[in-house]
mmCIF file of C-alpha atoms in Angstrom:
data_model
loop_
_atom_site.group_PDB
_atom_site.id
_atom_site.type_symbol
_atom_site.label_atom_id
_atom_site.label_comp_id
_atom_site.label_asym_id
_atom_site.label_seq_id
_atom_site.Cartn_x
_atom_site.Cartn_y
_atom_site.Cartn_z
ATOM 1 C CA MET A 1 63.275 33.757 158.127
ATOM 2 C CA ARG A 2 61.614 36.803 159.653
ATOM 3 C CA ASP A 3 59.159 35.079 161.459
ATOM 4 C CA THR A 4 61.926 32.604 163.097
ATOM 5 C CA LEU A 5 63.736 35.563 164.034
ATOM 6 C CA ARG A 6 60.561 36.903 165.699
ATOM 7 C CA LEU A 7 59.661 34.078 167.413
ATOM 8 C CA LEU A 8 63.315 33.907 168.899
ATOM 9 C CA ARG A 9 63.007 37.281 170.269
ATOM 10 C CA ALA A 10 59.889 36.221 171.893
ATOM 11 C CA SER A 11 60.430 32.892 173.025
ATOM 12 C CA PHE A 12 63.815 33.903 174.657
ATOM 13 C CA PRO A 13 62.453 36.258 177.268
ATOM 14 C CA GLU A 14 59.447 34.181 178.043
ATOM 15 C CA ALA A 15 61.692 31.225 178.461
ATOM 16 C CA SER A 16 63.848 32.792 180.950
ATOM 17 C CA LYS A 17 60.659 33.789 182.804
ATOM 18 C CA VAL A 18 59.847 30.079 182.888
ATOM 19 C CA VAL A 19 63.156 29.109 184.253
ATOM 20 C CA TRP A 20 63.055 31.886 186.989
ATOM 21 C CA ARG A 21 59.816 30.946 188.259
ATOM 22 C CA LYS A 22 60.918 27.457 188.578
ATOM 23 C CA ALA A 23 63.545 28.085 190.403
ATOM 24 C CA SER A 24 62.187 30.551 192.709
ATOM 25 C CA ARG A 25 59.844 27.981 193.724
ATOM 26 C CA ARG A 26 62.754 25.398 194.445
ATOM 27 C CA LEU A 27 64.441 28.088 196.635
ATOM 28 C CA LEU A 28 60.926 28.534 198.336
ATOM 29 C CA LYS A 29 60.520 24.708 198.877
ATOM 30 C CA LEU A 30 64.352 24.886 200.352
ATOM 31 C CA LYS A 31 63.737 27.595 202.666
ATOM 32 C CA MET A 32 60.632 26.249 204.086
ATOM 33 C CA ASP A 33 61.966 22.697 204.484
ATOM 34 C CA MET A 34 65.270 24.323 206.232
ATOM 35 C CA THR A 35 62.897 26.263 208.569
ATOM 36 C CA GLY A 36 60.789 23.708 209.190
ATOM 37 C CA ALA A 37 57.879 25.338 208.193
ATOM 38 C CA ASP A 38 54.241 23.583 208.160
ATOM 39 C CA GLN A 39 51.632 23.368 205.564
ATOM 40 C CA ASP A 40 49.926 26.613 206.248
ATOM 41 C CA GLU A 41 53.331 28.645 206.386
ATOM 42 C CA ARG A 42 54.201 27.249 202.908
ATOM 43 C CA ILE A 43 50.802 28.086 201.467
ATOM 44 C CA ARG A 44 51.142 31.505 202.577
ATOM 45 C CA ALA A 45 54.537 31.842 201.666
ATOM 46 C CA GLU A 46 53.938 30.528 197.989
ATOM 47 C CA ARG A 47 50.834 32.401 197.426
ATOM 48 C CA HIS A 48 52.993 35.787 198.401
ATOM 49 C CA MET A 49 55.694 34.861 195.902
ATOM 50 C CA ARG A 50 53.272 33.972 193.202
ATOM 51 C CA GLY A 51 51.350 37.629 194.054
ATOM 52 C CA ARG A 52 54.600 39.408 193.647
ATOM 53 C CA GLU A 53 55.581 37.780 190.381
ATOM 54 C CA GLN A 54 52.207 38.739 189.141
ATOM 55 C CA PHE A 55 51.728 42.282 190.698
ATOM 56 C CA ALA A 56 54.756 42.941 188.924
ATOM 57 C CA SER A 57 53.171 41.915 185.612
ATOM 58 C CA LEU A 58 50.025 43.860 186.183
ATOM 59 C CA GLN A 59 52.187 47.090 187.216
ATOM 60 C CA ARG A 60 53.887 46.786 183.581
ATOM 61 C CA ALA A 61 50.787 45.692 181.548
ATOM 62 C CA ASP A 62 48.849 47.990 179.081
ATOM 63 C CA ALA A 63 45.678 46.440 179.800
ATOM 64 C CA VAL A 64 44.484 43.694 181.944
ATOM 65 C CA VAL A 65 42.096 40.404 181.187
ATOM 66 C CA VAL A 66 40.587 38.986 184.349
ATOM 67 C CA SER A 67 38.152 36.253 184.969
ATOM 68 C CA PHE A 68 37.682 33.128 187.353
ATOM 69 C CA GLY A 69 39.441 30.121 186.028
ATOM 70 C CA LYS A 70 37.230 28.117 183.452
ATOM 71 C CA SER A 71 35.260 30.954 182.296
ATOM 72 C CA GLY A 72 36.206 30.899 178.597
ATOM 73 C CA ARG A 73 39.356 32.829 178.759
ATOM 74 C CA THR A 74 41.227 30.704 176.436
ATOM 75 C CA TRP A 75 38.778 30.976 173.489
ATOM 76 C CA LEU A 76 39.068 35.003 174.064
ATOM 77 C CA ARG A 77 42.787 34.676 174.107
ATOM 78 C CA VAL A 78 42.647 32.986 170.828
ATOM 79 C CA MET A 79 40.517 35.690 168.981
ATOM 80 C CA ILE A 80 42.608 38.521 170.532
ATOM 81 C CA SER A 81 45.861 36.688 169.516
ATOM 82 C CA ARG A 82 44.465 36.460 165.797
ATOM 83 C CA LEU A 83 43.392 40.085 165.830
ATOM 84 C CA TYR A 84 46.932 41.257 166.812
ATOM 85 C CA GLN A 85 48.492 38.829 164.364
ATOM 86 C CA GLN A 86 46.305 40.251 161.289
ATOM 87 C CA VAL A 87 47.114 43.683 162.336
ATOM 88 C CA TYR A 88 50.808 43.571 163.096
ATOM 89 C CA ASP A 89 51.452 40.827 160.870
ATOM 90 C CA LEU A 90 52.620 38.869 163.479
ATOM 91 C CA PRO A 91 53.396 34.704 163.235
ATOM 92 C CA GLU A 92 50.294 32.810 163.520
ATOM 93 C CA ASP A 93 49.449 29.985 165.955
ATOM 94 C CA ILE A 94 50.914 31.744 169.076
ATOM 95 C CA LEU A 95 49.165 33.028 172.023
ATOM 96 C CA ILE A 96 49.651 36.257 173.277
ATOM 97 C CA GLY A 97 51.523 35.904 176.777
ATOM 98 C CA PHE A 98 52.026 39.216 178.554
ATOM 99 C CA ASP A 99 54.687 40.728 176.327
ATOM 100 C CA ASN A 100 55.799 38.151 173.991
ATOM 101 C CA PHE A 101 53.630 40.096 171.225
ATOM 102 C CA HIS A 102 54.939 43.130 172.474
ATOM 103 C CA ASN A 103 58.762 41.830 172.002
ATOM 104 C CA MET A 104 57.937 41.086 168.608
ATOM 105 C CA ASP A 105 56.545 44.409 167.452
ATOM 106 C CA ARG A 106 56.561 47.404 169.935
ATOM 107 C CA ARG A 107 53.393 48.509 168.908
ATOM 108 C CA ALA A 108 51.497 45.492 170.337
ATOM 109 C CA PRO A 109 50.408 46.298 174.181
ATOM 110 C CA ARG A 110 51.517 44.196 177.015
ATOM 111 C CA LEU A 111 48.291 42.468 178.004
ATOM 112 C CA PHE A 112 48.258 40.504 181.291
ATOM 113 C CA PHE A 113 45.653 37.563 181.821
ATOM 114 C CA THR A 114 45.294 36.829 185.315
ATOM 115 C CA HIS A 115 42.432 34.784 187.281
ATOM 116 C CA ASP A 116 43.379 37.209 190.093
ATOM 117 C CA ASN A 117 44.035 34.672 192.738
ATOM 118 C CA TYR A 118 47.174 35.696 194.380
ATOM 119 C CA ILE A 119 47.864 39.565 193.895
ATOM 120 C CA GLY A 120 45.784 40.449 196.998
ATOM 121 C CA ASP A 121 48.045 37.726 198.954
ATOM 122 C CA PHE A 122 51.242 40.093 198.285
ATOM 123 C CA THR A 123 49.841 43.412 198.535
ATOM 124 C CA GLY A 124 47.127 42.708 201.227
ATOM 125 C CA ASN A 125 44.150 44.331 199.197
ATOM 126 C CA THR A 126 42.152 41.165 199.440
ATOM 127 C CA ASP A 127 38.589 42.767 199.954
ATOM 128 C CA ASN A 128 38.805 45.700 197.486
ATOM 129 C CA LYS A 129 40.763 45.705 193.635
ATOM 130 C CA ALA A 130 42.906 48.741 194.743
ATOM 131 C CA ASP A 131 45.636 47.571 192.358
ATOM 132 C CA PHE A 132 43.584 47.389 189.682
ATOM 133 C CA TYR A 133 42.160 50.951 189.798
ATOM 134 C CA ASP A 134 44.569 52.681 187.341
ATOM 135 C CA LYS A 135 44.458 49.721 184.641
ATOM 136 C CA LYS A 136 42.256 49.105 181.786
ATOM 137 C CA VAL A 137 40.261 45.817 183.046
ATOM 138 C CA LEU A 138 38.638 43.640 180.254
ATOM 139 C CA LEU A 139 36.466 41.539 182.883
ATOM 140 C CA MET A 140 35.398 38.389 181.486
ATOM 141 C CA MET A 141 32.542 36.298 183.251
ATOM 142 C CA ARG A 142 30.664 33.514 182.969
ATOM 143 C CA ASP A 143 27.682 31.791 184.323
ATOM 144 C CA PRO A 144 29.044 30.432 187.842
ATOM 145 C CA ARG A 145 26.993 26.958 187.467
ATOM 146 C CA ASP A 146 28.897 26.406 184.307
ATOM 147 C CA VAL A 147 32.090 27.562 185.603
ATOM 148 C CA ALA A 148 31.810 25.210 188.805
ATOM 149 C CA VAL A 149 31.313 22.295 186.657
ATOM 150 C CA SER A 150 34.183 22.919 184.053
ATOM 151 C CA GLN A 151 36.533 23.336 187.495
ATOM 152 C CA PHE A 152 35.540 19.999 188.396
ATOM 153 C CA PHE A 153 36.849 18.426 185.255
ATOM 154 C CA GLN A 154 39.826 21.150 185.752
ATOM 155 C CA TRP A 155 40.157 19.752 189.226
ATOM 156 C CA ARG A 156 39.593 16.042 188.487
ATOM 157 C CA TYR A 157 41.592 15.801 185.270
ATOM 158 C CA ARG A 158 44.154 18.600 184.711
ATOM 159 C CA MET A 159 45.021 20.467 188.059
ATOM 160 C CA PRO A 160 48.343 19.693 189.762
ATOM 161 C CA SER A 161 48.159 18.289 193.144
ATOM 162 C CA GLU A 162 50.283 21.442 194.679
ATOM 163 C CA LYS A 163 47.825 23.661 192.975
ATOM 164 C CA LYS A 164 44.588 22.177 194.476
ATOM 165 C CA LEU A 165 46.277 22.319 197.910
ATOM 166 C CA LEU A 166 47.307 25.919 196.901
ATOM 167 C CA ASN A 167 43.723 27.021 195.991
ATOM 168 C CA GLU A 168 41.840 25.385 198.637
ATOM 169 C CA TYR A 169 40.092 22.575 196.242
ATOM 170 C CA PRO A 170 39.397 19.494 197.516
ATOM 171 C CA ALA A 171 42.608 17.102 198.088
ATOM 172 C CA HIS A 172 43.977 15.362 195.245
ATOM 173 C CA ASP A 173 43.054 11.688 196.209
ATOM 174 C CA GLU A 174 39.621 12.419 197.215
ATOM 175 C CA ASP A 175 36.701 10.905 195.048
ATOM 176 C CA THR A 176 34.203 13.836 195.394
ATOM 177 C CA PRO A 177 31.185 13.867 192.966
ATOM 178 C CA ILE A 178 30.509 16.547 190.971
ATOM 179 C CA TYR A 179 27.593 17.994 193.285
ATOM 180 C CA ASP A 180 29.541 18.131 196.341
ATOM 181 C CA PHE A 181 32.490 19.769 194.652
ATOM 182 C CA VAL A 182 30.094 22.228 192.928
ATOM 183 C CA LEU A 183 28.606 23.126 196.393
ATOM 184 C CA HIS A 184 32.152 23.160 197.861
ATOM 185 C CA GLU A 185 33.155 26.383 199.980
ATOM 186 C CA GLY A 186 36.902 26.127 198.322
ATOM 187 C CA GLY A 187 36.794 25.529 194.743
ATOM 188 C CA GLY A 188 33.014 25.378 193.886
ATOM 189 C CA LEU A 189 30.071 27.868 193.187
ATOM 190 C CA PRO A 190 30.312 29.789 196.646
ATOM 191 C CA LYS A 191 33.887 30.675 195.879
ATOM 192 C CA ILE A 192 33.332 31.692 192.500
ATOM 193 C CA ILE A 193 30.312 33.829 193.759
ATOM 194 C CA ASP A 194 32.490 35.708 195.940
ATOM 195 C CA PHE A 195 34.976 36.398 193.365
ATOM 196 C CA MET A 196 32.323 37.844 190.908
ATOM 197 C CA ASN A 197 30.457 39.758 193.742
ATOM 198 C CA LEU A 198 33.963 41.481 195.109
ATOM 199 C CA TRP A 199 33.844 42.849 191.276
ATOM 200 C CA ALA A 200 30.955 43.699 190.727
ATOM 201 C CA ARG A 201 31.501 46.237 193.948
ATOM 202 C CA GLU A 202 34.613 47.369 192.877
ATOM 203 C CA MET A 203 33.921 47.995 189.171
ATOM 204 C CA ASP A 204 32.846 51.743 189.189
ATOM 205 C CA LYS A 205 36.524 52.296 190.871
ATOM 206 C CA MET A 206 38.263 51.269 187.607
ATOM 207 C CA ARG A 207 39.886 53.696 185.443
ATOM 208 C CA ALA A 208 38.393 52.091 182.370
ATOM 209 C CA LEU A 209 36.675 49.008 182.541
ATOM 210 C CA CYS A 210 35.027 46.736 179.998
ATOM 211 C CA LEU A 211 32.699 43.840 181.213
ATOM 212 C CA ILE A 212 31.936 40.913 178.511
ATOM 213 C CA ARG A 213 29.855 37.538 179.276
ATOM 214 C CA TYR A 214 30.828 34.324 177.734
ATOM 215 C CA GLU A 215 27.277 33.767 176.987
ATOM 216 C CA ASP A 216 27.454 36.969 174.840
ATOM 217 C CA MET A 217 30.219 35.548 172.921
ATOM 218 C CA ARG A 218 28.599 32.518 172.295
ATOM 219 C CA ALA A 219 25.407 34.275 170.797
ATOM 220 C CA ASN A 220 27.328 36.709 168.979
ATOM 221 C CA PRO A 221 30.863 36.762 169.106
ATOM 222 C CA GLN A 222 31.776 39.488 166.161
ATOM 223 C CA THR A 223 29.574 42.037 168.077
ATOM 224 C CA VAL A 224 31.581 41.070 171.549
ATOM 225 C CA LEU A 225 35.073 40.940 169.835
ATOM 226 C CA THR A 226 34.545 44.171 168.177
ATOM 227 C CA GLU A 227 33.675 45.593 171.548
ATOM 228 C CA VAL A 228 36.981 44.427 172.918
ATOM 229 C CA ALA A 229 39.044 45.489 169.956
ATOM 230 C CA GLN A 230 37.602 48.937 170.484
ATOM 231 C CA PHE A 231 38.447 49.009 174.163
ATOM 232 C CA LEU A 232 41.954 47.659 173.862
ATOM 233 C CA GLU A 233 42.214 50.388 170.868
ATOM 234 C CA LEU A 234 43.312 48.095 168.294
ATOM 235 C CA PRO A 235 42.520 49.071 164.623
ATOM 236 C CA ALA A 236 40.531 45.937 163.455
ATOM 237 C CA ASP A 237 38.226 46.263 160.825
ATOM 238 C CA ALA A 238 35.023 43.805 160.523
ATOM 239 C CA ALA A 239 36.775 41.486 158.087
ATOM 240 C CA VAL A 240 39.281 41.401 160.283
ATOM 241 C CA ILE A 241 37.120 40.623 163.246
ATOM 242 C CA GLN A 242 35.184 37.981 161.238
ATOM 243 C CA GLU A 243 38.319 36.098 160.503
ATOM 244 C CA ALA A 244 39.430 36.099 164.303
ATOM 245 C CA VAL A 245 36.137 34.848 165.033
ATOM 246 C CA GLU A 246 36.737 31.740 162.526
ATOM 247 C CA TYR A 247 40.251 31.239 163.169
ATOM 248 C CA ALA A 248 38.773 30.747 167.141
ATOM 249 C CA ASP A 249 35.966 28.519 165.895
ATOM 250 C CA PHE A 250 35.664 25.667 168.974
ATOM 251 C CA GLU A 251 36.152 22.762 166.317
ATOM 252 C CA ASN A 252 39.116 24.600 165.181
ATOM 253 C CA MET A 253 40.415 25.230 168.816
ATOM 254 C CA LYS A 254 39.951 21.635 169.665
ATOM 255 C CA LYS A 255 41.503 20.165 166.916
ATOM 256 C CA LYS A 256 44.332 22.739 167.321
ATOM 257 C CA GLU A 257 44.607 21.459 170.700
ATOM 258 C CA ALA A 258 45.100 17.707 170.050
ATOM 259 C CA ASP A 259 47.448 18.623 167.668
ATOM 260 C CA SER A 260 49.265 20.963 169.808
ATOM 261 C CA GLY A 261 48.694 23.668 167.272
ATOM 262 C CA PHE A 262 49.293 26.539 169.447
ATOM 263 C CA ARG A 263 53.234 27.283 169.350
ATOM 264 C CA LEU A 264 55.166 27.751 172.459
ATOM 265 C CA SER A 265 52.208 27.492 174.795
ATOM 266 C CA GLY A 266 53.357 24.401 176.726
ATOM 267 C CA ALA A 267 50.531 22.755 178.795
ATOM 268 C CA ARG A 268 48.353 25.817 178.812
ATOM 269 C CA VAL A 269 46.436 24.654 175.575
ATOM 270 C CA ALA A 270 46.940 20.732 175.563
ATOM 271 C CA PRO A 271 44.753 17.934 177.031
ATOM 272 C CA GLY A 272 45.789 15.972 180.168
ATOM 273 C CA ASP A 273 44.923 12.845 178.156
ATOM 274 C CA LYS A 274 43.905 12.864 174.512
ATOM 275 C CA SER A 275 41.780 10.117 174.679
ATOM 276 C CA ASN A 276 39.487 11.351 177.209
ATOM 277 C CA PRO A 277 37.377 14.598 175.895
ATOM 278 C CA ASP A 278 36.826 16.079 179.511
ATOM 279 C CA SER A 279 40.590 16.590 180.110
ATOM 280 C CA TYR A 280 40.706 19.281 177.183
ATOM 281 C CA LYS A 281 41.055 22.819 178.001
ATOM 282 C CA THR A 282 38.459 23.188 175.062
ATOM 283 C CA ARG A 283 35.784 20.900 176.406
ATOM 284 C CA ARG A 284 32.390 21.438 175.707
ATOM 285 C CA ALA A 285 31.625 25.460 175.293
ATOM 286 C CA LYS A 286 28.168 24.891 176.206
ATOM 287 C CA VAL A 287 25.886 27.679 177.417
ATOM 288 C CA GLY A 288 23.930 26.110 180.391
ATOM 289 C CA GLY A 289 25.763 22.468 180.487
ATOM 290 C CA TYR A 290 25.672 22.314 184.137
ATOM 291 C CA ARG A 291 22.003 21.177 184.166
ATOM 292 C CA ASP A 292 23.391 17.884 182.520
ATOM 293 C CA TYR A 293 25.390 16.565 185.318
ATOM 294 C CA PHE A 294 22.349 16.864 187.964
ATOM 295 C CA ASP A 295 18.894 15.770 189.006
ATOM 296 C CA ASP A 296 16.006 18.583 189.316
ATOM 297 C CA ALA A 297 16.693 18.792 192.804
ATOM 298 C CA GLN A 298 20.180 19.364 192.383
ATOM 299 C CA VAL A 299 19.721 21.966 189.813
ATOM 300 C CA ALA A 300 17.019 23.942 191.908
ATOM 301 C CA VAL A 301 19.684 23.799 194.989
ATOM 302 C CA ILE A 302 22.536 25.377 192.749
ATOM 303 C CA ASP A 303 19.898 27.906 191.079
ATOM 304 C CA ALA A 304 18.628 29.025 194.618
ATOM 305 C CA LEU A 305 22.368 29.618 195.608
ATOM 306 C CA VAL A 306 22.827 31.780 192.687
ATOM 307 C CA GLU A 307 19.757 33.378 192.870
ATOM 308 C CA ALA A 308 20.464 34.408 196.567
ATOM 309 C CA ARG A 309 24.184 35.531 196.230
ATOM 310 C CA LEU A 310 25.140 36.427 193.275
ATOM 311 C CA ASP A 311 24.980 40.115 192.164
ATOM 312 C CA PRO A 312 22.173 40.866 189.337
ATOM 313 C CA VAL A 313 24.745 43.016 187.406
ATOM 314 C CA TYR A 314 25.926 39.787 185.753
ATOM 315 C CA ARG A 315 22.153 38.742 185.000
ATOM 316 C CA TYR A 316 22.377 35.275 185.854
ATOM 317 C CA GLY A 317 19.556 34.913 188.196
ATOM 318 C CA ALA A 318 16.347 33.143 187.613
ATOM 319 C CA ALA A 319 15.065 36.254 185.176
ATOM 320 C CA ALA A 320 18.154 35.829 182.735
ATOM 321 C CA LYS A 321 17.668 31.934 182.409
ATOM 322 C CA THR A 322 16.247 31.773 179.239
ATOM 323 C CA ASP A 323 18.506 34.712 177.795
ATOM 324 C CA HIS A 324 20.797 31.830 175.950
ATOM 325 C CA PRO A 325 19.307 28.571 175.128
ATOM 326 C CA ALA A 326 21.670 25.426 175.862
ATOM 327 C CA GLU A 327 23.842 25.099 172.468
#
């Protein structure tokens, strides 16, 4: 009964926010229809609206998790959720989503997860990260080559057509080969590198920042999760850390996704098609797996692009290729 009441306390505010977001999008579409807005105007208006919504959450957040899409954030979210569940005795199988844990126990912080792709459209801060300067920022990065390949499968099997248009991905009905997608300026490697480079330039301006890499999490998840818990000021001992790592094991997450095992998560952690392994949110978890999709000449072009353009602070250049062998 106690868990049921706490779930209700957390789910009602979340449900109301979802209803409000959907209503806002419908009203915006109606307004654009009435004014005869063209496609560019519609995109600018929706990005501005999404940015306003996210900026409101950013301002209220106690800490922020920033990552480019498909960088392993769901895995990190599951581990962090499990830490809070243990420390604050919260119901199992619910993922932290900004303030839902806070609504169940005021000691749990508001943790805002963002891919940071709309806030600048509202504030105008597109060439800096001033919106984040006074926040505690947990910055999660992954080899952009692996991210680009994962983005391809996200685009092909999971992404709604309107989201593709909104974020400059290849059009919904295009049959874009994976190599062309990875080199695409809109949704591919160049865009990911630009995102990472801007954050690299702005890191020193944050009030507090913790940079973690997906590859380090794969190599030693206990160490990285301990660092995360300390940064978030979460009193989690070694046993709690170990249990959270085991709970978020790849095979367990894959099973929970297939069985809709994460309550109140909607489509966030659900396969596009249960029969298609490439449509799962939890897809491969392989370090350096991008090489499996290209011939040697294509890999050389992709590697050269990263070597030439990516800030070395992330250690994904040629010298780092052997840091974490493919699993």
